[in-house]
Amino acid sequence: MKPKIDWFLLGMLLAIGLAWLYPAPGARGGWLHPELITSLGVALVFYLNGLSLSFASLRQGIMKWKVHVVVQGAVFLLFPLIGLGLISVTRGWLPEDLRLGLFYLCASPSTVSSSVALTAAAGGNVPAAIFNATTSSLLGVVLTPLWMATVLQAGHSNSTAGSFSMQEVIWELLLWLVLPLVLGQLCRPWLGGWVTRHRRFVSSVDRGTILLLIYTSFCDSMVLGIWTKHGLMVVAITAAITLALFYLVFFILSAVCQGLMFNREDWIATVFCGSKKSMATAVPMAQIMFGTSPALGMILLPIMIYHPLQLVICGLLATRWKKLALDSTLKSEGQINPSAAQSFDNQN
C-alpha cells in the first residue's frame, strides 16, 4: 500500500525553513505584525474547534470517571512530574530555553482530533476520548500556565523567556482561546452543517493558521542567531528524550489500566489520550505566555518533535490493535489481552 503523505508535517518543515530563510516578515516589527496576527490566529483556531465540537458526543462519554481521572492525572500530573526530573538532570548540558521547552511539552494539554481519530481506528471508547481530549484542552488554560509559572518562579530554568503574570496570561487565554471556543459552540446550530460538509476546507484553514503561528514563533530566534549557537546534535538529543518520554508514559498508563482492569475500549482511549500532547493548543498558548520572545522557537522544539513521533507510533499501534481485536482470543468478554499487547509493545 502506498504510504500516505503527512502534509502537515511537511508544512511544519516548510514553515521553519521559511523562518530560517526569510525571518524578517514574521519577526518583531515585521510587516506581518506578529503581535496582532498571533492573537487573531489563536482565536480563529479555537473558534473553528468550537464549531467542530459535538456537545452530544461529549455528553456520551461523561460517565467513565475512572478513565477521566487516569487520563487527566497523566496529562497534568504524571507528565509534569517527569518534566521536573528532566529539567533537573539536563541542567548544564542542554540550552536553558530547550530545558524549559521540555517542561512545556510535559505541561501541555492532550490532543483532540488525533486522540479521537486514533481511538476510533483502534476500536476504543470514542465518547470517552472526546470527553477527555476536550476537558484536557479546557483544563490546560489554567493548569499549563500554572505549571510554567511555578517552574519559572522556583528557578528551575534560567530561560531568556523570563517570567509572566499568571493573572494576565489566564485572562489572555480566556479571551483568545476559551471565548472563541464558546462562540464556536454557540454558532454550531447554524454553521455546524456547513462545517461538516466542508470539513476538509475547515481543517486546511485550521492547520494553515497553526503553520503561520509556527513560522512567527521561529522568526525572532532566527533574526537573533539563536539557532547558530546550537548544532543538529541538540535536535537529535531532543528527539531521543521525547521518544523516551512517550514510551515511559505509555507503559505507565498501560500498567495502570491493567491494574484497574479496564476493558479493551477504555484501555485504548486511556493510553491514547493520556500519552499525547497537543501542538495545536501548545503553539497558541506559548505565543500568549511568551509573546515574541526570541526563546519561543527553542521552547516549541520539543512539542514539534513529539507531535509527529506520537502520531506515527500511535498510528502503528492503532492498526495493530484493530487487527488483534478481530482475533477470537481477544474477544472474550471484550477484554484486551495485556500479555499480547505487551508482547507487541516490546517488539517496537
CSV table of C-alpha atoms in Angstrom, one decimal, residues 2 4 6 11 16 24 26 81 105 116 143 168 175 177 189 198 204 209 257 259-260 280 294 298 317:
chain,number,residue,atom,x,y,z
A,2,LYS,CA,1.3,3.4,-0.9
A,4,LYS,CA,0.2,8.4,3.0
A,6,ASP,CA,1.6,13.9,6.1
A,11,GLY,CA,4.2,22.2,6.2
A,16,ILE,CA,10.7,26.5,9.8
A,24,ALA,CA,12.1,39.5,8.9
A,26,GLY,CA,7.4,37.4,11.0
A,81,LEU,CA,6.5,15.4,37.4
A,105,LEU,CA,5.8,19.8,26.4
A,116,VAL,CA,-10.3,10.7,18.9
A,143,LEU,CA,-3.0,24.2,34.6
A,168,GLU,CA,-2.6,38.3,32.8
A,175,LEU,CA,-10.1,35.9,25.9
A,177,LEU,CA,-8.9,30.6,23.5
A,189,PRO,CA,-26.6,25.2,15.4
A,198,HIS,CA,-16.7,21.5,4.2
A,204,SER,CA,-7.0,23.3,5.9
A,209,THR,CA,-3.2,29.1,10.7
A,257,CYS,CA,-5.2,0.3,33.1
A,259,GLY,CA,-4.3,-2.8,37.5
A,260,LEU,CA,-7.7,-1.1,37.3
A,280,ALA,CA,-2.4,22.8,18.0
A,294,PRO,CA,13.3,35.0,20.9
A,298,MET,CA,13.6,26.7,21.2
A,317,LEU,CA,-0.4,0.7,17.4
